[in-house]
Coordinates of C-alpha atoms and ligand atoms in Angstrom, one line a residue:
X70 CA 118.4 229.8 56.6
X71 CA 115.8 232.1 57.7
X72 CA 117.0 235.7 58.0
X73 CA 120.3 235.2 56.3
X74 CA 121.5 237.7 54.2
X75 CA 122.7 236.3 51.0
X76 CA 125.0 236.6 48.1
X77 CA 123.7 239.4 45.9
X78 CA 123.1 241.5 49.0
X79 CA 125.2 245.0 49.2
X80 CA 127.9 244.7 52.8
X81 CA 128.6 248.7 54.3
X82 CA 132.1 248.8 55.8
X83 CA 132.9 251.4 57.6
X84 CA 136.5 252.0 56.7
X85 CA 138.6 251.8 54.2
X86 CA 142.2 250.1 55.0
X87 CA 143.8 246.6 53.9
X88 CA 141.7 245.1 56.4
X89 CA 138.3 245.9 54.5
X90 CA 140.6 245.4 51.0
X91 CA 141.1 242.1 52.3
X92 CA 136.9 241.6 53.7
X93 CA 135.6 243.1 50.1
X94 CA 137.7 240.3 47.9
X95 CA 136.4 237.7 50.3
X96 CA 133.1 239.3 50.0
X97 CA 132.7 239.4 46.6
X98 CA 134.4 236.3 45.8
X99 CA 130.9 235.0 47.5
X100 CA 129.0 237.1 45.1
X101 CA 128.2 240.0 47.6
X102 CA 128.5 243.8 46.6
X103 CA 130.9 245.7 49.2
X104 CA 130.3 249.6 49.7
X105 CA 132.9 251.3 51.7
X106 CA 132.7 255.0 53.6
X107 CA 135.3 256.5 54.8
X108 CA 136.9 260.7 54.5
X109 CA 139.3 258.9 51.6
X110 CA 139.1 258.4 48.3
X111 CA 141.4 255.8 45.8
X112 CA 141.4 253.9 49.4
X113 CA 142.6 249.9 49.8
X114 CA 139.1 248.9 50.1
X115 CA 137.6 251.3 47.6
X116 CA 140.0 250.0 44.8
X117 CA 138.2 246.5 45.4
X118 CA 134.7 247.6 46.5
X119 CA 131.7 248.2 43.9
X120 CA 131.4 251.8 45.7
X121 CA 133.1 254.0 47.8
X122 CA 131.9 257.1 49.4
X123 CA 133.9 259.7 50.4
X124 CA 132.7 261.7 53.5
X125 CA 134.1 262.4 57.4
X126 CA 132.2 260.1 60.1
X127 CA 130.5 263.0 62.1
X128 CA 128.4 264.2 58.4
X129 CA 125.7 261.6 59.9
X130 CA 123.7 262.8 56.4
X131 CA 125.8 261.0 54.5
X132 CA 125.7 258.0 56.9
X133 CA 122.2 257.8 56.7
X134 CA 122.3 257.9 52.6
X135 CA 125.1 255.2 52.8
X136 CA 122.9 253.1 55.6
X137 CA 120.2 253.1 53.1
X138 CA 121.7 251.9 50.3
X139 CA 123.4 248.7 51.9
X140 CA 122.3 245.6 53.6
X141 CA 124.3 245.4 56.7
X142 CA 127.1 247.5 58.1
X143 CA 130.2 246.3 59.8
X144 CA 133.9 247.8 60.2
X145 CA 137.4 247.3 59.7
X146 CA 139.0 250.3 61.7
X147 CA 137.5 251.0 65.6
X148 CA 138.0 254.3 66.0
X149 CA 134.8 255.4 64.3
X150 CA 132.4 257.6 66.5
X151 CA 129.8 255.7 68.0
X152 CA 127.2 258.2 66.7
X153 CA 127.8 256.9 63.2
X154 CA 127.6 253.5 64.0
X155 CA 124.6 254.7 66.0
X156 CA 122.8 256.3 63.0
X157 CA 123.6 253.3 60.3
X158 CA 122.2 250.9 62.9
X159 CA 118.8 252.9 62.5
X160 CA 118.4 251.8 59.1
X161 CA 120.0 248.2 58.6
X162 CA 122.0 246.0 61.1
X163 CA 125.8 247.1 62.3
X164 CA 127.8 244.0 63.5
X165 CA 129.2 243.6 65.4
X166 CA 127.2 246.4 67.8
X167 CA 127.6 249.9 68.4
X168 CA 128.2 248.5 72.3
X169 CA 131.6 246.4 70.6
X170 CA 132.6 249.5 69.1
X171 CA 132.1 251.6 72.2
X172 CA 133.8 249.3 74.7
X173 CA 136.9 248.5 72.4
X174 CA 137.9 251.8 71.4
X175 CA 139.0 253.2 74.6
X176 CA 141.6 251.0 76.5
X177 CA 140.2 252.2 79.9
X178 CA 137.0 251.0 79.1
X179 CA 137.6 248.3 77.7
X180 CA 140.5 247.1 80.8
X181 CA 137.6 248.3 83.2
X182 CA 135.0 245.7 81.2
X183 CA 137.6 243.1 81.3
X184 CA 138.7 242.8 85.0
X185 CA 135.0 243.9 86.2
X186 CA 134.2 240.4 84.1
X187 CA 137.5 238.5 85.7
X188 CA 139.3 238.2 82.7
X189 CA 143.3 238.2 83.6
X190 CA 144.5 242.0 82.4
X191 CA 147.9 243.6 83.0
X192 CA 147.8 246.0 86.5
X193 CA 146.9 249.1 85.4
X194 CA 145.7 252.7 86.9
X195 CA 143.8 255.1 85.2
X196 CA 145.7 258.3 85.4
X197 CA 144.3 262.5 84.4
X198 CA 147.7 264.5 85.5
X199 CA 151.1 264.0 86.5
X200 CA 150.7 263.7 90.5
X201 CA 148.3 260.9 89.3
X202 CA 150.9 259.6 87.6
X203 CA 153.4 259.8 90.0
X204 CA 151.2 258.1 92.5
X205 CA 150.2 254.9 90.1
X206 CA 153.8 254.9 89.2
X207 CA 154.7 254.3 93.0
X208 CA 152.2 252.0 93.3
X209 CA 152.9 249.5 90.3
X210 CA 156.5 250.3 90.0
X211 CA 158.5 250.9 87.1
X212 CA 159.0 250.2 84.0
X213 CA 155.7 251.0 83.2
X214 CA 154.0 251.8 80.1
X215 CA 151.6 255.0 79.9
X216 CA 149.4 254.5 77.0
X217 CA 146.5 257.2 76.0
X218 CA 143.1 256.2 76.9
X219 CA 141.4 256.4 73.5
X220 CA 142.4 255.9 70.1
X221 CA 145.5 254.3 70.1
X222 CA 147.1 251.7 68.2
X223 CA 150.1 250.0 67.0
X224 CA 152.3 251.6 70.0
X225 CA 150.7 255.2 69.1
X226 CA 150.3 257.3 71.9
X227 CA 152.2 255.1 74.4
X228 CA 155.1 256.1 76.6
X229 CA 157.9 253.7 78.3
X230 CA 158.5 254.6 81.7
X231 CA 161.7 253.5 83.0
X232 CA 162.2 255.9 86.5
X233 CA 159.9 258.1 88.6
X234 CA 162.2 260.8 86.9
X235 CA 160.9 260.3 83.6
X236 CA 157.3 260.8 84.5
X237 CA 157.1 264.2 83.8
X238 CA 158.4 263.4 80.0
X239 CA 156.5 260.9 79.5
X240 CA 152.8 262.9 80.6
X241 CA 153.9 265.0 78.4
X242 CA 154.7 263.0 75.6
X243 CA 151.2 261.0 75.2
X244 CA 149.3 264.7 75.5
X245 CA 146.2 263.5 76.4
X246 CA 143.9 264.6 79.8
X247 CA 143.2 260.4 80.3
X248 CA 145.3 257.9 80.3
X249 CA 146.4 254.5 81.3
X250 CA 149.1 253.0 83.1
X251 CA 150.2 249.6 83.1
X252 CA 153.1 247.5 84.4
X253 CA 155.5 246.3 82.3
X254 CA 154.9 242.9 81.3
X255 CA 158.5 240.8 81.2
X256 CA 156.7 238.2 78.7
X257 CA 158.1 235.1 77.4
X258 CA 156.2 235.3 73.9
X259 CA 152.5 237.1 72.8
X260 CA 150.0 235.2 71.2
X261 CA 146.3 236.5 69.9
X262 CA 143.3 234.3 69.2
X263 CA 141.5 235.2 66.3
X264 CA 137.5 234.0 66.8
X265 CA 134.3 234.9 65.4
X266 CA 130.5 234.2 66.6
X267 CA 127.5 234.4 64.3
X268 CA 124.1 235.6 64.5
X269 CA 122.8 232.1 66.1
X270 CA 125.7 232.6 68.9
X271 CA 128.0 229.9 67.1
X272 CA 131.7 229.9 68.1
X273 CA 134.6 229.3 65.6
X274 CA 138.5 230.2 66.4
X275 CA 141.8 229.8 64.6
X276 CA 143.5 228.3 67.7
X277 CA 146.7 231.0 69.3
X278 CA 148.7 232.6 66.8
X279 CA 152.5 233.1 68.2
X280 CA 153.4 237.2 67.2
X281 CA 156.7 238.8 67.2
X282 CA 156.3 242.9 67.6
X283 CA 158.9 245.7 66.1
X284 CA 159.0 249.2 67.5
X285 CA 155.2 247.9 69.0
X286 CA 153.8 247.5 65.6
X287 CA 153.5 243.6 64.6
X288 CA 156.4 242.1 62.6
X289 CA 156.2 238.1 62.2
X290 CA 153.2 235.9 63.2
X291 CA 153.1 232.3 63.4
X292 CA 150.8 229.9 62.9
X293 CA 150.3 227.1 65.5
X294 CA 151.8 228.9 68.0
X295 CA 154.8 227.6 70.0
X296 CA 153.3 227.7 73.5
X297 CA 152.3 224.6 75.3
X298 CA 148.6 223.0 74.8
X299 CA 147.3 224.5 77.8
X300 CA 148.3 227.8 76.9
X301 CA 146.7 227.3 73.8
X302 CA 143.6 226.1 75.4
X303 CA 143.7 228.6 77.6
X304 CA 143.7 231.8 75.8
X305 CA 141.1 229.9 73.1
X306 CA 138.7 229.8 76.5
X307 CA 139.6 233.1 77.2
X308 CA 138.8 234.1 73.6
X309 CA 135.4 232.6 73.1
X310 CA 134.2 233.5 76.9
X311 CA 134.8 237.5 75.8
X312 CA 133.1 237.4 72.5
X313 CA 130.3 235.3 74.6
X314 CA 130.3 238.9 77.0
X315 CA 130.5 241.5 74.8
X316 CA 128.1 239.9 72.5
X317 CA 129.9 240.1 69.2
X318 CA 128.3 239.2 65.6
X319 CA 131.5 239.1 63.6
X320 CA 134.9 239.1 63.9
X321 CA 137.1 239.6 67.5
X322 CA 140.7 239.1 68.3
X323 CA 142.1 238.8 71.7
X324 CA 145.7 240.0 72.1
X325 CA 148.2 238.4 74.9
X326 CA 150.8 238.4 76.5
X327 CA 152.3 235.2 77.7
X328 CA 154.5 235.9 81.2
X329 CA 157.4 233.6 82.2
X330 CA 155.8 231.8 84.5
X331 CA 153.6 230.6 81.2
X332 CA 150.0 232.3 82.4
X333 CA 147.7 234.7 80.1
X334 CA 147.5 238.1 80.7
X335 CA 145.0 240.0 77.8
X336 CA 146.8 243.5 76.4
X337 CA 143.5 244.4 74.3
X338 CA 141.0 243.7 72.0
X339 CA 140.6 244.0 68.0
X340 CA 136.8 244.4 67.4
X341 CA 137.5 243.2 63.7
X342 CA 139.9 240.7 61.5
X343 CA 143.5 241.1 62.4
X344 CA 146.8 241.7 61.2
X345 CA 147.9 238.7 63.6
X346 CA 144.9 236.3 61.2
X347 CA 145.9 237.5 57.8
X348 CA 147.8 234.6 57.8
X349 CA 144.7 232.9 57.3
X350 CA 143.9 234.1 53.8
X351 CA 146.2 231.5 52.8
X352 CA 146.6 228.4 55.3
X353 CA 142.6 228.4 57.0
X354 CA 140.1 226.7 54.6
X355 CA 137.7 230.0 55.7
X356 CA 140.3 233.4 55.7
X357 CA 138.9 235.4 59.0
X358 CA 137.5 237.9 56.5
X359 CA 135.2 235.6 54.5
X360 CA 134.8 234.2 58.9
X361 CA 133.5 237.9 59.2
X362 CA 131.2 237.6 56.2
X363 CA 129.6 234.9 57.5
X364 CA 129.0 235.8 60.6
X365 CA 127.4 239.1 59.8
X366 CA 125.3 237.9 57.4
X367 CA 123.8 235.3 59.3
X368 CA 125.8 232.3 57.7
X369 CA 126.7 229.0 59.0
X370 CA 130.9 229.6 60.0
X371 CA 133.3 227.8 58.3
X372 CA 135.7 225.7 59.0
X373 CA 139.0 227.6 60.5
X374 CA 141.2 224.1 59.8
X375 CA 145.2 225.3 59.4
X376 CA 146.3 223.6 56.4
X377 CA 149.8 223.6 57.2
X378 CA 151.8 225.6 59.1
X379 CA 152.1 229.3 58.4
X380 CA 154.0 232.2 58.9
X381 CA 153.1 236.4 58.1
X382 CA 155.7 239.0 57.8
X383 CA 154.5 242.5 57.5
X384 CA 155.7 244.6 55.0
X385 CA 156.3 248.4 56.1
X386 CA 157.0 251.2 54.7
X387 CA 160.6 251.0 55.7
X388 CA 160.8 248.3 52.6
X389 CA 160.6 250.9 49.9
X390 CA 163.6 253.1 51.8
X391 CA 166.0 252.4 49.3
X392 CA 163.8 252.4 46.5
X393 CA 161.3 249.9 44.7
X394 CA 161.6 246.4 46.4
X395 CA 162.1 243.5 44.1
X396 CA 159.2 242.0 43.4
X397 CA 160.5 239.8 41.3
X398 CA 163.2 238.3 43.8
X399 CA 160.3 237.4 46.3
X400 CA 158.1 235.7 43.8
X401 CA 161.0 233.5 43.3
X402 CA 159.9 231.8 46.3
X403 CA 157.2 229.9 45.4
X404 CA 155.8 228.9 48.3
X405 CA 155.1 232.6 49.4
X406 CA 152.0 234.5 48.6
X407 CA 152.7 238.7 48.1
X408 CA 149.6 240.5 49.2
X409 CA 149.9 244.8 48.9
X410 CA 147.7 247.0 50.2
X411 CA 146.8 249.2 47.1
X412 CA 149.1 252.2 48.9
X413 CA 150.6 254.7 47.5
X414 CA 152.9 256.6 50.1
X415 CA 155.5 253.9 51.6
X416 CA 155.8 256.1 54.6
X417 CA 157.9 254.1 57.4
X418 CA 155.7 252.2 59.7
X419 CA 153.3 252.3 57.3
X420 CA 151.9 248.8 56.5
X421 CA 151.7 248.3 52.6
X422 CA 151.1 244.7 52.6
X423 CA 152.5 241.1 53.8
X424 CA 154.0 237.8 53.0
X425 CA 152.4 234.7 54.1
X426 CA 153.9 231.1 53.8
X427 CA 152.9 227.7 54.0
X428 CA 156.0 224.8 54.9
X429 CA 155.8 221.5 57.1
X430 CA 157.4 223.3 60.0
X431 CA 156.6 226.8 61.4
X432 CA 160.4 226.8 61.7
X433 CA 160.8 226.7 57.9
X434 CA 157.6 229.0 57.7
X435 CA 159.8 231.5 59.2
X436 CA 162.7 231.3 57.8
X437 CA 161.4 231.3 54.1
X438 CA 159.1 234.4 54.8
X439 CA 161.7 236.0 56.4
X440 CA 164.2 234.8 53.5
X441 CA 161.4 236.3 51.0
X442 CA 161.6 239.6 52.6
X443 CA 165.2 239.7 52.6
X444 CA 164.9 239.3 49.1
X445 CA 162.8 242.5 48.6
X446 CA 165.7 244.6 49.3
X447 CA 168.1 243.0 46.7
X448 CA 169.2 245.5 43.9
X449 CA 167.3 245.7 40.9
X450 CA 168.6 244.7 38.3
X451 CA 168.5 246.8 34.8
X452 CA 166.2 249.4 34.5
X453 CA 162.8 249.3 36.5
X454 CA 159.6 248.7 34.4
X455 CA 156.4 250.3 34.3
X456 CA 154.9 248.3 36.2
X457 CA 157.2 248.0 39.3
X458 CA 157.5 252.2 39.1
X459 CA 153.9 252.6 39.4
X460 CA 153.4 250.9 43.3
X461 CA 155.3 253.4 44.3
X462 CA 155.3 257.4 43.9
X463 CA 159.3 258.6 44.9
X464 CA 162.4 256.7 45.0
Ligands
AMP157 P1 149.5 247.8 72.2 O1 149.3 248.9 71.1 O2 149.1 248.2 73.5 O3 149.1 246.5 71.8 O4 151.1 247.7 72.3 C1 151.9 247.2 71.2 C2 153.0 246.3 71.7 O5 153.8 247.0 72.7 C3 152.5 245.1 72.4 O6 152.1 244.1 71.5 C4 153.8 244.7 73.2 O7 154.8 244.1 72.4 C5 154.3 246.1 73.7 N1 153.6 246.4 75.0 C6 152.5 247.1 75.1 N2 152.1 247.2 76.5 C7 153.1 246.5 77.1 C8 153.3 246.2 78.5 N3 152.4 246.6 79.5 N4 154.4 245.5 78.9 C9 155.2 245.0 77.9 N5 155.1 245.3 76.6 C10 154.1 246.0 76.2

């Protein structure tokens, strides 16, 4: 394929989380080098990347020298300035697009793209002080939710609003000059759609993915998702139809929320492979990450066929709080797959990895991932070995 950039070739990722761990053992399963950049060092992606350079986003020098030495460029983390995605793209190809990057990152731009392109998007008012807040909470009604504009994620900077009364609280608990307020969606269920599109404009998409949230960060995902074919079809549409607008080479996935009376409304946008599609390491015949490979290289996409039902259940932080979890209980079950991260601090919220099943039911997906997690918290028995004491740093 003309143009294509092939296995040998060096892949930049800006970033340096599980989700690029997870993109650099796809990648170089294929026989690609993966360099990674980030202000880390001893990161998840660096531990499985042929290089890693250490340096903030804003020292565009050492965006330039990193640029140079690779390929292509792509991400795994959103909230990179758009000036270093700006100054890579002068010297090789960043997909998906600075333009990707610059519309998802900020939930008010990326709600004003949305409804300005009729896609079905939770009210919302843009809000820069408490009377404004006041006002857009009289005119939505409460509960409402007052999230910051930019750089927010997994429930960070976001604010429940329950009475007029709490408004002053809550402006002052987000501490930010813009910010966004939205109703509050009484949803039956959420469900994301995980898709990519290549260089050529082809389409590919994992179906809906059914996701359970705790304390707003994602807890349990299931794969098909238990909402009727329409929804399904629906939010798919939905899906494809914004990668189609924004113009994305790579890897997008749409969040939703699914209301009672069973219609799509879309919370926001992941620019990137998702914690909702790491399910599909395991049960896709192409993971999303090798998905993002291909489509950034200018590959032919693969096939995104479920090969059974599957279900992903994060593991936080919180796991380690009485100590090292049992490994060895889990891997008892041996239908589940144990994927860390390659962290050391098990802070609480912190995602350190995830289990992922395959069964013949999503019910039984469920209840043996969740049965394998219970397991991690059952007490160790003896004396803990080397190699269980070194994943984590304090008991
Ligand atoms: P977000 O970071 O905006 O995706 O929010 C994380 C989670 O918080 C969502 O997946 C929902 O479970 C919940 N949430 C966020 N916004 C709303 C809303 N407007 N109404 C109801 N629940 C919400």
């Amino acid at each position: 394929m003309s143009g294509a950039i092939l296995p040998g070739a060096t892949i930049g990722v800006l970033g340096s989380g599980q989700l690029g761990r997870m993109f650099a053992i796809a990648a170089r399963r294929m026989g690609y080098r993966v360099h990674t950049f980030s202000p880390d060092d001893d990161t998840p992606t660096g531990q499985v990347a042929d290089w890693e350079t250490q340096a903030s986003y804003e020292d565009l020098d050492a965006v330039r020298a990193f640029a140079r030495k690779v390929d292509v460029v792509t991400f795994e983390f959103e909230n990179i300035p758009v000036a270093t995605a700006d100054e890579a793209a002068r010297h090789v190809p960043v997909r998906p697009g600075g333009q990707v990057l610059y519309t998802t990152q900020h939930r008010l731009r990326e709600k004003t793209f949305l409804s300005q392109a009729g896609f079905p998007v939770v009210p919302f008012r843009t809000v820069h002080s408490l009377a404004e807040l006041t006002a857009a909470l009289i005119e939505l009604g409460v509960p409402a939710v007052l999230k910051t504009a930019g750089w927010g994620y997994d429930g960070k900077g976001q604010a429940k609003i329950g009475s007029l009364e709490q408004a002053a609280a809550a402006w002052q608990a987000v501490a930010t000059e813009e910010a966004v307020l939205e109703a509050f969606v009484d949803f039956q269920c959420e469900v994301s759609v995980v898709a990519a599109r290549g260089v050529d404009g082809q389409l590919a998409d994992y179906g809906a993915i059914s996701n359970t949230h705790a304390n707003h960060i994602l807890d349990v995902s299931v794969a098909p998702a238990s909402v009727p074919a329409s929804v399904t079809r629906d939010a798919i549409e939905i899906a494809r139809q914004i990668l189609e607008a924004l113009e994305v080479v790579g890897v997008l996935c749409v969040e939703f929320f699914v209301t009672k009376q069973g219609t799509l409304l879309v919370n926001e946008l992941a620019p990137r492979p998702h914690n909702s599609g790491h399910l599909t390491f395991d049960a896709c015949i192409t993971s999303q990450f090798e998905q993002q490979l291909r489509a950034i290289c200018g590959l032919p996409l693969g096939s995104t066929e479920l090969l059974r039902p599957a279900a992903m259940a994060n593991l936080l932080g919180d796991v380690w709080q009485a100590g090292v979890p049992n490994w060895e209980a889990a891997c008892r079950f041996e239908q589940v797959k144990l994927h860390l991260y390659g962290k050391q601090e098990p802070r609480p919220g912190r995602k350190m990895g995830h289990l992922t099943t395959l069964a013949n039911t999503t019910k039984e997906a469920i209840d043996t991932v969740l049965a394998a997690r219970r397991a991690l918290l059952e007490p160790l028995l003896g004396k803990p070995t080397a190699s269980r004491s070194s994943t984590h740093d304090s008991r």
